[in-house]
PDB file of C-alpha atoms and ligand atoms in Angstrom:
ATOM      1  CA  MET A 145     130.666-133.056  98.184  1.00 45.00           C
ATOM      2  CA  SER A 146     127.574-135.144  97.619  1.00 48.00           C
ATOM      3  CA  SER A 147     128.246-138.836  97.565  1.00 71.00           C
ATOM      4  CA  ARG A 148     126.702-139.256  94.090  1.00 92.00           C
ATOM      5  CA  ILE A 149     127.266-137.159  90.988  1.00 95.00           C
ATOM      6  CA  TYR A 150     124.912-137.640  88.033  1.00 96.00           C
ATOM      7  CA  PHE A 151     125.449-136.580  84.441  1.00 96.00           C
ATOM      8  CA  GLU A 152     121.994-135.952  83.010  1.00 96.00           C
ATOM      9  CA  LYS A 153     120.147-134.586  80.030  1.00 96.00           C
ATOM     10  CA  ALA A 154     118.037-131.633  81.213  1.00 98.00           C
ATOM     11  CA  ILE A 155     115.023-130.440  79.298  1.00 98.00           C
ATOM     12  CA  LEU A 156     114.095-126.754  79.538  1.00 98.00           C
ATOM     13  CA  LEU A 157     110.522-126.410  80.809  1.00 98.00           C
ATOM     14  CA  ASP A 158     110.296-122.604  80.732  1.00 97.00           C
ATOM     15  CA  LYS A 159     112.298-119.421  81.208  1.00 96.00           C
ATOM     16  CA  LYS A 160     111.654-115.933  82.552  1.00 95.00           C
ATOM     17  CA  THR A 161     114.207-113.417  81.325  1.00 93.00           C
ATOM     18  CA  SER A 162     115.053-109.701  81.527  1.00 91.00           C
ATOM     19  CA  LYS A 163     117.835-108.123  79.384  1.00 90.00           C
ATOM     20  CA  GLU A 164     120.650-109.378  81.595  1.00 93.00           C
ATOM     21  CA  PHE A 165     119.247-112.015  83.974  1.00 95.00           C
ATOM     22  CA  GLY A 166     116.996-115.052  83.588  1.00 96.00           C
ATOM     23  CA  VAL A 167     115.513-117.952  85.506  1.00 97.00           C
ATOM     24  CA  PHE A 168     115.539-121.256  83.642  1.00 98.00           C
ATOM     25  CA  ARG A 169     113.523-124.246  84.871  1.00 98.00           C
ATOM     26  CA  PHE A 170     114.752-127.693  83.726  1.00 98.00           C
ATOM     27  CA  LYS A 171     113.379-131.173  84.144  1.00 98.00           C
ATOM     28  CA  MET A 172     115.805-134.093  84.815  1.00 97.00           C
ATOM     29  CA  GLU A 173     115.875-137.382  86.620  1.00 95.00           C
ATOM     30  CA  ASN A 174     118.065-137.373  89.686  1.00 97.00           C
ATOM     31  CA  ILE A 175     120.020-134.208  90.441  1.00 98.00           C
ATOM     32  CA  PRO A 176     117.186-132.058  91.834  1.00 98.00           C
ATOM     33  CA  GLN A 177     116.226-134.728  94.342  1.00 96.00           C
ATOM     34  CA  ILE A 178     119.607-134.855  96.099  1.00 96.00           C
ATOM     35  CA  SER A 179     120.640-131.165  95.790  1.00 97.00           C
ATOM     36  CA  ARG A 180     121.213-129.036  98.871  1.00 96.00           C
ATOM     37  CA  PRO A 181     121.307-125.201  99.153  1.00 97.00           C
ATOM     38  CA  GLY A 182     124.753-123.873  98.287  1.00 97.00           C
ATOM     39  CA  GLN A 183     125.629-126.725  95.897  1.00 98.00           C
ATOM     40  CA  PHE A 184     126.138-126.119  92.219  1.00 98.00           C
ATOM     41  CA  VAL A 185     125.967-127.899  88.909  1.00 98.00           C
ATOM     42  CA  MET A 186     128.123-127.834  85.791  1.00 97.00           C
ATOM     43  CA  LEU A 187     126.209-127.177  82.560  1.00 97.00           C
ATOM     44  CA  LYS A 188     127.261-127.920  79.023  1.00 96.00           C
ATOM     45  CA  LEU A 189     125.130-126.716  76.108  1.00 94.00           C
ATOM     46  CA  ASN A 190     125.761-129.735  73.936  1.00 87.00           C
ATOM     47  CA  LEU A 191     128.129-132.599  73.415  1.00 79.00           C
ATOM     48  CA  HIS A 192     130.136-130.861  70.673  1.00 78.00           C
ATOM     49  CA  PRO A 193     133.714-129.836  71.428  1.00 75.00           C
ATOM     50  CA  TYR A 194     132.781-126.098  71.432  1.00 76.00           C
ATOM     51  CA  PRO A 195     132.389-124.627  73.969  1.00 76.00           C
ATOM     52  CA  LEU A 196     134.735-127.215  75.417  1.00 80.00           C
ATOM     53  CA  LEU A 197     134.115-126.802  79.127  1.00 86.00           C
ATOM     54  CA  ALA A 198     130.920-127.038  81.154  1.00 92.00           C
ATOM     55  CA  ARG A 199     130.171-123.953  83.276  1.00 96.00           C
ATOM     56  CA  PRO A 200     129.295-123.814  87.005  1.00 97.00           C
ATOM     57  CA  PHE A 201     125.908-122.461  88.212  1.00 98.00           C
ATOM     58  CA  SER A 202     124.520-122.427  91.719  1.00 98.00           C
ATOM     59  CA  ILE A 203     121.170-124.139  92.219  1.00 98.00           C
ATOM     60  CA  PHE A 204     118.446-121.434  92.409  1.00 98.00           C
ATOM     61  CA  HIS A 205     115.809-124.005  93.344  1.00 97.00           C
ATOM     62  CA  ALA A 206     115.258-127.748  93.233  1.00 97.00           C
ATOM     63  CA  GLU A 207     112.159-129.817  93.951  1.00 96.00           C
ATOM     64  CA  GLY A 208     110.965-133.230  92.705  1.00 96.00           C
ATOM     65  CA  ARG A 209     112.462-133.571  89.183  1.00 97.00           C
ATOM     66  CA  GLU A 210     112.798-129.827  88.563  1.00 98.00           C
ATOM     67  CA  LEU A 211     115.849-127.658  88.938  1.00 98.00           C
ATOM     68  CA  SER A 212     116.035-123.900  88.350  1.00 98.00           C
ATOM     69  CA  LEU A 213     119.048-121.781  87.575  1.00 98.00           C
ATOM     70  CA  PHE A 214     119.346-117.977  87.855  1.00 97.00           C
ATOM     71  CA  ILE A 215     121.737-116.837  85.178  1.00 97.00           C
ATOM     72  CA  LYS A 216     123.461-113.626  84.209  1.00 96.00           C
ATOM     73  CA  LYS A 217     124.209-113.329  80.493  1.00 96.00           C
ATOM     74  CA  VAL A 218     127.971-112.788  80.148  1.00 96.00           C
ATOM     75  CA  GLY A 219     129.414-114.966  77.424  1.00 94.00           C
ATOM     76  CA  VAL A 220     129.212-118.028  75.117  1.00 93.00           C
ATOM     77  CA  THR A 221     127.445-120.521  77.417  1.00 95.00           C
ATOM     78  CA  THR A 222     125.176-118.103  79.148  1.00 96.00           C
ATOM     79  CA  ASN A 223     124.092-116.546  75.864  1.00 96.00           C
ATOM     80  CA  GLY A 224     123.424-120.112  74.578  1.00 95.00           C
ATOM     81  CA  ILE A 225     121.155-120.731  77.605  1.00 97.00           C
ATOM     82  CA  PHE A 226     119.210-117.542  76.964  1.00 97.00           C
ATOM     83  CA  ASN A 227     118.649-118.686  73.378  1.00 96.00           C
ATOM     84  CA  LEU A 228     117.133-122.057  74.420  1.00 96.00           C
ATOM     85  CA  HIS A 229     113.484-122.694  73.775  1.00 97.00           C
ATOM     86  CA  ALA A 230     111.171-124.849  75.940  1.00 98.00           C
ATOM     87  CA  GLY A 231     111.663-128.546  75.038  1.00 97.00           C
ATOM     88  CA  GLU A 232     115.320-128.115  74.059  1.00 97.00           C
ATOM     89  CA  SER A 233     117.962-129.780  76.244  1.00 96.00           C
ATOM     90  CA  VAL A 234     121.406-129.279  77.751  1.00 97.00           C
ATOM     91  CA  PHE A 235     123.713-131.526  79.800  1.00 96.00           C
ATOM     92  CA  ILE A 236     124.220-131.044  83.490  1.00 97.00           C
ATOM     93  CA  TYR A 237     126.366-132.837  86.024  1.00 96.00           C
ATOM     94  CA  GLY A 238     126.126-132.562  89.773  1.00 95.00           C
ATOM     95  CA  PRO A 239     125.217-131.728  92.452  1.00 97.00           C
ATOM     96  CA  LEU A 240     128.711-130.510  93.335  1.00 97.00           C
ATOM     97  CA  GLY A 241     130.398-128.854  96.273  1.00 96.00           C
ATOM     98  CA  LYS A 242     129.590-128.332  99.897  1.00 94.00           C
ATOM     99  CA  GLY A 243     126.495-126.342 100.731  1.00 93.00           C
ATOM    100  CA  PHE A 244     125.581-123.905 103.438  1.00 95.00           C
ATOM    101  CA  PRO A 245     125.277-124.987 107.085  1.00 92.00           C
ATOM    102  CA  GLU A 246     121.755-126.288 107.233  1.00 85.00           C
ATOM    103  CA  ALA A 247     118.606-125.274 109.097  1.00 73.00           C
ATOM    104  CA  LEU A 248     119.798-122.173 110.857  1.00 78.00           C
ATOM    105  CA  GLY A 249     116.552-120.605 109.421  1.00 75.00           C
ATOM    106  CA  ASP A 250     115.561-117.443 111.218  1.00 80.00           C
ATOM    107  CA  LYS A 251     118.998-116.887 112.625  1.00 88.00           C
ATOM    108  CA  VAL A 252     120.466-116.131 109.175  1.00 94.00           C
ATOM    109  CA  VAL A 253     120.697-112.927 107.180  1.00 95.00           C
ATOM    110  CA  LEU A 254     121.130-113.663 103.444  1.00 96.00           C
ATOM    111  CA  ILE A 255     122.902-111.067 101.318  1.00 96.00           C
ATOM    112  CA  GLY A 256     123.073-111.516  97.550  1.00 97.00           C
ATOM    113  CA  GLY A 257     124.313-109.357  94.724  1.00 96.00           C
ATOM    114  CA  GLY A 258     123.433-110.050  91.035  1.00 96.00           C
ATOM    115  CA  SER A 259     123.779-113.694  90.052  1.00 95.00           C
ATOM    116  CA  GLY A 260     124.858-114.361  93.675  1.00 97.00           C
ATOM    117  CA  ILE A 261     121.210-114.413  94.845  1.00 97.00           C
ATOM    118  CA  ALA A 262     120.920-117.950  93.296  1.00 97.00           C
ATOM    119  CA  PRO A 263     122.192-120.149  96.199  1.00 98.00           C
ATOM    120  CA  LEU A 264     120.582-117.938  98.780  1.00 97.00           C
ATOM    121  CA  ASN A 265     117.163-118.263  97.173  1.00 97.00           C
ATOM    122  CA  PHE A 266     117.388-122.050  97.464  1.00 97.00           C
ATOM    123  CA  TYR A 267     118.384-121.742 101.152  1.00 96.00           C
ATOM    124  CA  ALA A 268     115.603-119.222 101.838  1.00 95.00           C
ATOM    125  CA  LYS A 269     112.947-121.390 100.280  1.00 94.00           C
ATOM    126  CA  ARG A 270     114.095-124.567 102.102  1.00 94.00           C
ATOM    127  CA  TYR A 271     115.024-123.240 105.570  1.00 94.00           C
ATOM    128  CA  GLY A 272     113.669-119.726 105.885  1.00 93.00           C
ATOM    129  CA  PHE A 273     115.596-116.624 106.930  1.00 94.00           C
ATOM    130  CA  LYS A 274     115.688-113.615 109.252  1.00 93.00           C
ATOM    131  CA  ARG A 275     116.317-111.100 106.483  1.00 94.00           C
ATOM    132  CA  PHE A 276     117.080-111.571 102.800  1.00 96.00           C
ATOM    133  CA  LEU A 277     118.650-108.602 101.064  1.00 96.00           C
ATOM    134  CA  VAL A 278     119.289-108.600  97.322  1.00 96.00           C
ATOM    135  CA  GLY A 279     121.109-105.972  95.234  1.00 96.00           C
ATOM    136  CA  PHE A 280     121.095-105.248  91.491  1.00 95.00           C
ATOM    137  CA  ASN A 281     122.282-102.381  89.340  1.00 93.00           C
ATOM    138  CA  THR A 282     118.746-101.775  88.089  1.00 91.00           C
ATOM    139  CA  ARG A 283     115.256-103.323  88.089  1.00 88.00           C
ATOM    140  CA  ILE A 284     114.643-106.799  86.596  1.00 87.00           C
ATOM    141  CA  ASP A 285     110.887-106.743  86.752  1.00 78.00           C
ATOM    142  CA  ASP A 286     109.476-110.220  86.177  1.00 78.00           C
ATOM    143  CA  ILE A 287     112.246-112.003  88.040  1.00 83.00           C
ATOM    144  CA  PHE A 288     111.692-110.213  91.388  1.00 85.00           C
ATOM    145  CA  SER A 289     108.315-111.993  91.624  1.00 87.00           C
ATOM    146  CA  LEU A 290     110.119-115.391  91.774  1.00 89.00           C
ATOM    147  CA  LEU A 291     111.974-114.478  95.004  1.00 91.00           C
ATOM    148  CA  PRO A 292     110.505-115.199  98.440  1.00 92.00           C
ATOM    149  CA  LYS A 293     108.019-112.794  99.985  1.00 89.00           C
ATOM    150  CA  ASN A 294     109.632-110.235 102.316  1.00 92.00           C
ATOM    151  CA  VAL A 295     112.871-110.106 100.302  1.00 95.00           C
ATOM    152  CA  GLU A 296     114.451-106.616 100.564  1.00 95.00           C
ATOM    153  CA  ILE A 297     115.376-105.336  97.177  1.00 95.00           C
ATOM    154  CA  TYR A 298     118.025-102.643  96.567  1.00 95.00           C
ATOM    155  CA  THR A 299     118.930-101.122  93.224  1.00 95.00           C
ATOM    156  CA  GLU A 300     121.937 -98.879  92.671  1.00 94.00           C
ATOM    157  CA  ASP A 301     120.041 -96.529  90.373  1.00 94.00           C
ATOM    158  CA  GLY A 302     116.968 -96.512  92.651  1.00 93.00           C
ATOM    159  CA  SER A 303     114.679 -97.816  89.883  1.00 92.00           C
ATOM    160  CA  TYR A 304     113.155-100.500  92.186  1.00 91.00           C
ATOM    161  CA  GLY A 305     113.068-101.033  95.979  1.00 92.00           C
ATOM    162  CA  ARG A 306     115.502 -98.955  98.077  1.00 94.00           C
ATOM    163  CA  LYS A 307     118.306 -97.075  96.453  1.00 95.00           C
ATOM    164  CA  GLY A 308     121.750 -98.361  97.410  1.00 94.00           C
ATOM    165  CA  VAL A 309     123.560-101.636  98.119  1.00 95.00           C
ATOM    166  CA  PRO A 310     122.568-104.343 100.629  1.00 94.00           C
ATOM    167  CA  THR A 311     125.811-104.146 102.625  1.00 92.00           C
ATOM    168  CA  ASP A 312     124.949-100.577 103.715  1.00 90.00           C
ATOM    169  CA  TYR A 313     121.816-101.886 105.399  1.00 90.00           C
ATOM    170  CA  VAL A 314     123.127-104.834 107.365  1.00 87.00           C
ATOM    171  CA  GLU A 315     123.851-104.560 111.067  1.00 80.00           C
ATOM    172  CA  ASP A 316     126.910-106.079 112.744  1.00 71.00           C
ATOM    173  CA  MET A 317     124.813-107.758 115.426  1.00 71.00           C
ATOM    174  CA  GLU A 318     123.386-110.444 113.172  1.00 71.00           C
ATOM    175  CA  ASP A 319     123.766-114.098 114.287  1.00 86.00           C
ATOM    176  CA  PHE A 320     124.898-115.582 110.954  1.00 93.00           C
ATOM    177  CA  ILE A 321     125.351-114.028 107.494  1.00 95.00           C
ATOM    178  CA  PHE A 322     125.399-116.070 104.264  1.00 96.00           C
ATOM    179  CA  ALA A 323     126.575-113.980 101.285  1.00 97.00           C
ATOM    180  CA  CYS A 324     127.202-114.465  97.590  1.00 97.00           C
ATOM    181  CA  GLY A 325     127.954-111.817  95.005  1.00 96.00           C
ATOM    182  CA  PRO A 326     130.617-109.799  93.257  1.00 95.00           C
ATOM    183  CA  LEU A 327     134.037-109.385  94.886  1.00 94.00           C
ATOM    184  CA  PRO A 328     133.512-105.706  95.827  1.00 94.00           C
ATOM    185  CA  MET A 329     130.336-106.679  97.703  1.00 95.00           C
ATOM    186  CA  LEU A 330     132.147-109.411  99.672  1.00 95.00           C
ATOM    187  CA  GLN A 331     135.036-107.092 100.392  1.00 94.00           C
ATOM    188  CA  ALA A 332     132.640-104.403 101.645  1.00 93.00           C
ATOM    189  CA  LEU A 333     131.093-107.038 103.970  1.00 93.00           C
ATOM    190  CA  LYS A 334     134.469-108.062 105.233  1.00 92.00           C
ATOM    191  CA  LYS A 335     135.382-104.421 106.028  1.00 91.00           C
ATOM    192  CA  LYS A 336     132.117-103.779 107.829  1.00 89.00           C
ATOM    193  CA  MET A 337     132.043-107.061 109.828  1.00 86.00           C
ATOM    194  CA  ALA A 338     135.688-107.516 110.590  1.00 84.00           C
ATOM    195  CA  ASN A 339     134.955-108.783 114.102  1.00 82.00           C
ATOM    196  CA  LYS A 340     132.227-111.247 112.953  1.00 85.00           C
ATOM    197  CA  MET A 341     134.098-113.144 110.340  1.00 87.00           C
ATOM    198  CA  ASP A 342     133.593-116.575 111.937  1.00 86.00           C
ATOM    199  CA  ARG A 343     129.771-116.166 111.621  1.00 91.00           C
ATOM    200  CA  ILE A 344     129.859-115.201 107.939  1.00 94.00           C
ATOM    201  CA  TYR A 345     129.786-117.809 105.206  1.00 96.00           C
ATOM    202  CA  VAL A 346     130.433-116.828 101.615  1.00 97.00           C
ATOM    203  CA  SER A 347     129.747-118.713  98.425  1.00 98.00           C
ATOM    204  CA  LEU A 348     132.430-118.009  95.796  1.00 97.00           C
ATOM    205  CA  GLU A 349     131.783-117.762  92.046  1.00 94.00           C
ATOM    206  CA  SER A 350     135.405-118.241  90.944  1.00 86.00           C
ATOM    207  CA  MET A 351     136.516-119.362  87.461  1.00 90.00           C
ATOM    208  CA  MET A 352     136.354-123.130  87.189  1.00 94.00           C
ATOM    209  CA  GLY A 353     137.569-125.804  84.773  1.00 92.00           C
ATOM    210  CA  CYS A 354     136.234-129.177  85.769  1.00 93.00           C
ATOM    211  CA  GLY A 355     134.182-128.613  88.960  1.00 93.00           C
ATOM    212  CA  THR A 356     135.319-131.933  90.377  1.00 93.00           C
ATOM    213  CA  GLY A 357     138.805-131.349  91.830  1.00 93.00           C
ATOM    214  CA  LEU A 358     140.868-132.489  88.855  1.00 93.00           C
ATOM    215  CA  CYS A 359     142.217-129.388  87.091  1.00 92.00           C
ATOM    216  CA  ALA A 360     143.399-127.164  89.997  1.00 89.00           C
ATOM    217  CA  GLY A 361     141.817-124.248  88.215  1.00 91.00           C
ATOM    218  CA  CYS A 362     139.789-122.829  91.099  1.00 96.00           C
ATOM    219  CA  GLY A 363     142.134-122.011  93.968  1.00 95.00           C
ATOM    220  CA  VAL A 364     141.385-119.540  96.730  1.00 96.00           C
ATOM    221  CA  LYS A 365     144.137-118.619  99.208  1.00 96.00           C
ATOM    222  CA  LYS A 366     143.845-119.905 102.779  1.00 96.00           C
ATOM    223  CA  SER A 367     143.829-117.168 105.442  1.00 94.00           C
ATOM    224  CA  VAL A 368     145.485-119.493 107.967  1.00 90.00           C
ATOM    225  CA  GLY A 369     148.526-121.606 106.966  1.00 89.00           C
ATOM    226  CA  GLU A 370     149.975-122.097 103.546  1.00 91.00           C
ATOM    227  CA  GLY A 371     148.325-122.946 100.263  1.00 95.00           C
ATOM    228  CA  TYR A 372     144.945-122.832  98.551  1.00 96.00           C
ATOM    229  CA  PHE A 373     141.503-124.407  98.874  1.00 96.00           C
ATOM    230  CA  ARG A 374     139.852-125.791  95.754  1.00 96.00           C
ATOM    231  CA  VAL A 375     136.607-123.883  95.494  1.00 97.00           C
ATOM    232  CA  CYS A 376     134.845-126.766  93.729  1.00 96.00           C
ATOM    233  CA  MET A 377     135.725-129.468  96.327  1.00 95.00           C
ATOM    234  CA  ASP A 378     136.336-127.537  99.534  1.00 96.00           C
ATOM    235  CA  GLY A 379     133.607-124.898  98.869  1.00 96.00           C
ATOM    236  CA  PRO A 380     132.061-123.118  97.122  1.00 97.00           C
ATOM    237  CA  VAL A 381     130.752-122.143 100.584  1.00 97.00           C
ATOM    238  CA  PHE A 382     133.454-121.129 103.037  1.00 96.00           C
ATOM    239  CA  PRO A 383     133.579-119.543 106.514  1.00 95.00           C
ATOM    240  CA  PHE A 384     134.808-116.062 105.585  1.00 95.00           C
ATOM    241  CA  SER A 385     137.453-116.278 108.263  1.00 94.00           C
ATOM    242  CA  ARG A 386     139.217-119.123 106.450  1.00 95.00           C
ATOM    243  CA  ILE A 387     139.786-117.570 103.057  1.00 95.00           C
ATOM    244  CA  GLU A 388     141.788-114.623 101.725  1.00 94.00           C
ATOM    245  CA  ILE A 389     139.891-112.426  99.239  1.00 89.00           C
TER     246      ILE A 389
HETATM  247  C1  LIG B 576     130.271-122.205  92.164  1.00 51.75           C
HETATM  248  C2  LIG B 576     129.847-121.211  91.130  1.00 51.75           C
HETATM  249  C3  LIG B 576     128.521-120.838  91.068  1.00 51.75           C
HETATM  250  C4  LIG B 576     128.085-119.919  90.098  1.00 51.75           C
HETATM  251  N1  LIG B 576     126.780-119.603  90.062  1.00 51.75           N
HETATM  252  C5  LIG B 576     126.276-118.811  89.121  1.00 51.75           C
HETATM  253  C6  LIG B 576     124.902-118.545  89.058  1.00 51.75           C
HETATM  254  O1  LIG B 576     124.079-119.028  89.822  1.00 51.75           O
HETATM  255  N2  LIG B 576     124.479-117.701  88.043  1.00 51.75           N
HETATM  256  C7  LIG B 576     125.357-117.171  87.140  1.00 51.75           C
HETATM  257  O2  LIG B 576     124.933-116.377  86.293  1.00 51.75           O
HETATM  258  N3  LIG B 576     126.703-117.353  87.236  1.00 51.75           N
HETATM  259  C8  LIG B 576     127.169-118.176  88.160  1.00 51.75           C
HETATM  260  N4  LIG B 576     128.543-118.426  88.250  1.00 51.75           N
HETATM  261  C9  LIG B 576     129.429-117.769  87.281  1.00 51.75           C
HETATM  262  C10 LIG B 576     129.267-118.538  85.910  1.00 51.75           C
HETATM  263  O3  LIG B 576     129.883-119.791  86.063  1.00 51.75           O
HETATM  264  C11 LIG B 576     129.929-117.743  84.771  1.00 51.75           C
HETATM  265  O4  LIG B 576     129.318-116.535  84.558  1.00 51.75           O
HETATM  266  C12 LIG B 576     129.954-118.595  83.537  1.00 51.75           C
HETATM  267  O5  LIG B 576     130.911-119.629  83.624  1.00 51.75           O
HETATM  268  C13 LIG B 576     130.218-117.784  82.285  1.00 51.75           C
HETATM  269  O6  LIG B 576     130.185-118.682  81.207  1.00 51.75           O
HETATM  270  P1  LIG B 576     130.116-118.145  79.697  1.00 51.75           P
HETATM  271  O7  LIG B 576     130.526-119.296  78.829  1.00 51.75           O
HETATM  272  O8  LIG B 576     128.795-117.507  79.435  1.00 51.75           O
HETATM  273  O9  LIG B 576     131.145-116.964  79.695  1.00 51.75           O
HETATM  274  P2  LIG B 576     132.578-116.962  78.929  1.00 51.75           P
HETATM  275  O10 LIG B 576     132.310-116.806  77.453  1.00 51.75           O
HETATM  276  O11 LIG B 576     133.422-118.075  79.348  1.00 51.75           O
HETATM  277  O12 LIG B 576     133.188-115.582  79.524  1.00 51.75           O
HETATM  278  C14 LIG B 576     132.529-114.347  79.348  1.00 51.75           C
HETATM  279  C15 LIG B 576     133.139-113.378  80.292  1.00 51.75           C
HETATM  280  O13 LIG B 576     132.770-113.695  81.634  1.00 51.75           O
HETATM  281  C16 LIG B 576     133.907-113.866  82.420  1.00 51.75           C
HETATM  282  N5  LIG B 576     133.700-114.960  83.378  1.00 51.75           N
HETATM  283  C17 LIG B 576     133.584-116.280  83.093  1.00 51.75           C
HETATM  284  N6  LIG B 576     133.428-117.004  84.182  1.00 51.75           N
HETATM  285  C18 LIG B 576     133.394-116.144  85.207  1.00 51.75           C
HETATM  286  C19 LIG B 576     133.233-116.240  86.680  1.00 51.75           C
HETATM  287  N7  LIG B 576     133.136-117.434  87.276  1.00 51.75           N
HETATM  288  N8  LIG B 576     133.308-115.125  87.375  1.00 51.75           N
HETATM  289  C20 LIG B 576     133.483-113.913  86.824  1.00 51.75           C
HETATM  290  N9  LIG B 576     133.622-113.719  85.478  1.00 51.75           N
HETATM  291  C21 LIG B 576     133.587-114.782  84.685  1.00 51.75           C
HETATM  292  C22 LIG B 576     135.076-114.149  81.507  1.00 51.75           C
HETATM  293  O14 LIG B 576     136.325-113.735  82.017  1.00 51.75           O
HETATM  294  C23 LIG B 576     134.679-113.294  80.282  1.00 51.75           C
HETATM  295  O15 LIG B 576     135.018-111.933  80.472  1.00 51.75           O
HETATM  296  C24 LIG B 576     128.993-119.313  89.197  1.00 51.75           C
HETATM  297  C25 LIG B 576     130.354-119.669  89.272  1.00 51.75           C
HETATM  298  C26 LIG B 576     130.752-120.598  90.219  1.00 51.75           C
HETATM  299  C27 LIG B 576     132.184-120.971  90.306  1.00 51.75           C
HETATM  300  S1  LIG B 577     137.481-126.561  88.942  1.00 51.75           S
HETATM  301 FE1  LIG B 577     138.899-128.150  88.520  1.00 51.75          FE
HETATM  302  S2  LIG B 577     139.865-128.447  90.444  1.00 51.75           S
HETATM  303 FE2  LIG B 577     138.262-127.034  90.912  1.00 51.75          FE
END
């Protein structure tokens, strides 16, 4: 975890949304300047008791005083974020968690599904990549243009890019793989790359309460030895060989 955690008011600069996904660019004082790819922030819509808990989101991009999030609309907080207008504010604390191993650049294949593309985009923009494969159910027009050039886009319905899912198009000879996405995507990767698990790092999007190690609400089973890791403190990025999913 980063040595400093800030709690800051974040002002929405602009947003680009499709029906289900959106990219939201916020301005704030400190968090963007110390954030690293693979870390996340906790976002609370307001200081009222409802919704009580802040929600975790990976950092999609951070530079200077700006931080962007890539968000899938699923419930109370994410709907609230979609309804924000430029100039309105939310509260964010972070950066939290351990990020990806740094600066492997062109040795890394990045594989993201849905909202899981967020931490990989930050890595890609900061360190580069060998291949970057992203998968969605269907096209999300405006948002594809925010991803790095040369990204490979796959849609399950074939409405954009290649038809299919990214895990079908990855070879088992890659040096390193960083992946983030829905559980079935990670399980498909595990099945295909069983003998490469020590070179695959996954970022987990588990349910979380506090994001800071206090509530024990984010456990993932260790693959070796007894017990659980806390995704917020020990992750969210883990060598795939060390966790049981
Ligand atoms: C480290 C981390 C990074 C994440 N990064 C992103 C990101 O970059 N972009 C993004 O869109 N989402 C991300 N998520 C998931 C995000 O935190 C949840 O989608 C969010 O908390 C939902 O909040 P809500 O109030 O809108 O939904 P709620 O109203 O609380 O719930 C709506 C529905 O979503 C389900 N749900 C809630 N949280 C999760 C979850 N973590 N996983 C699966 N289902 C869930 C609930 O069971 C319920 O069915 C991340 C999660 C973690 C732990
Ligand atoms: S979310 Fe509270 S301990 Fe991890």
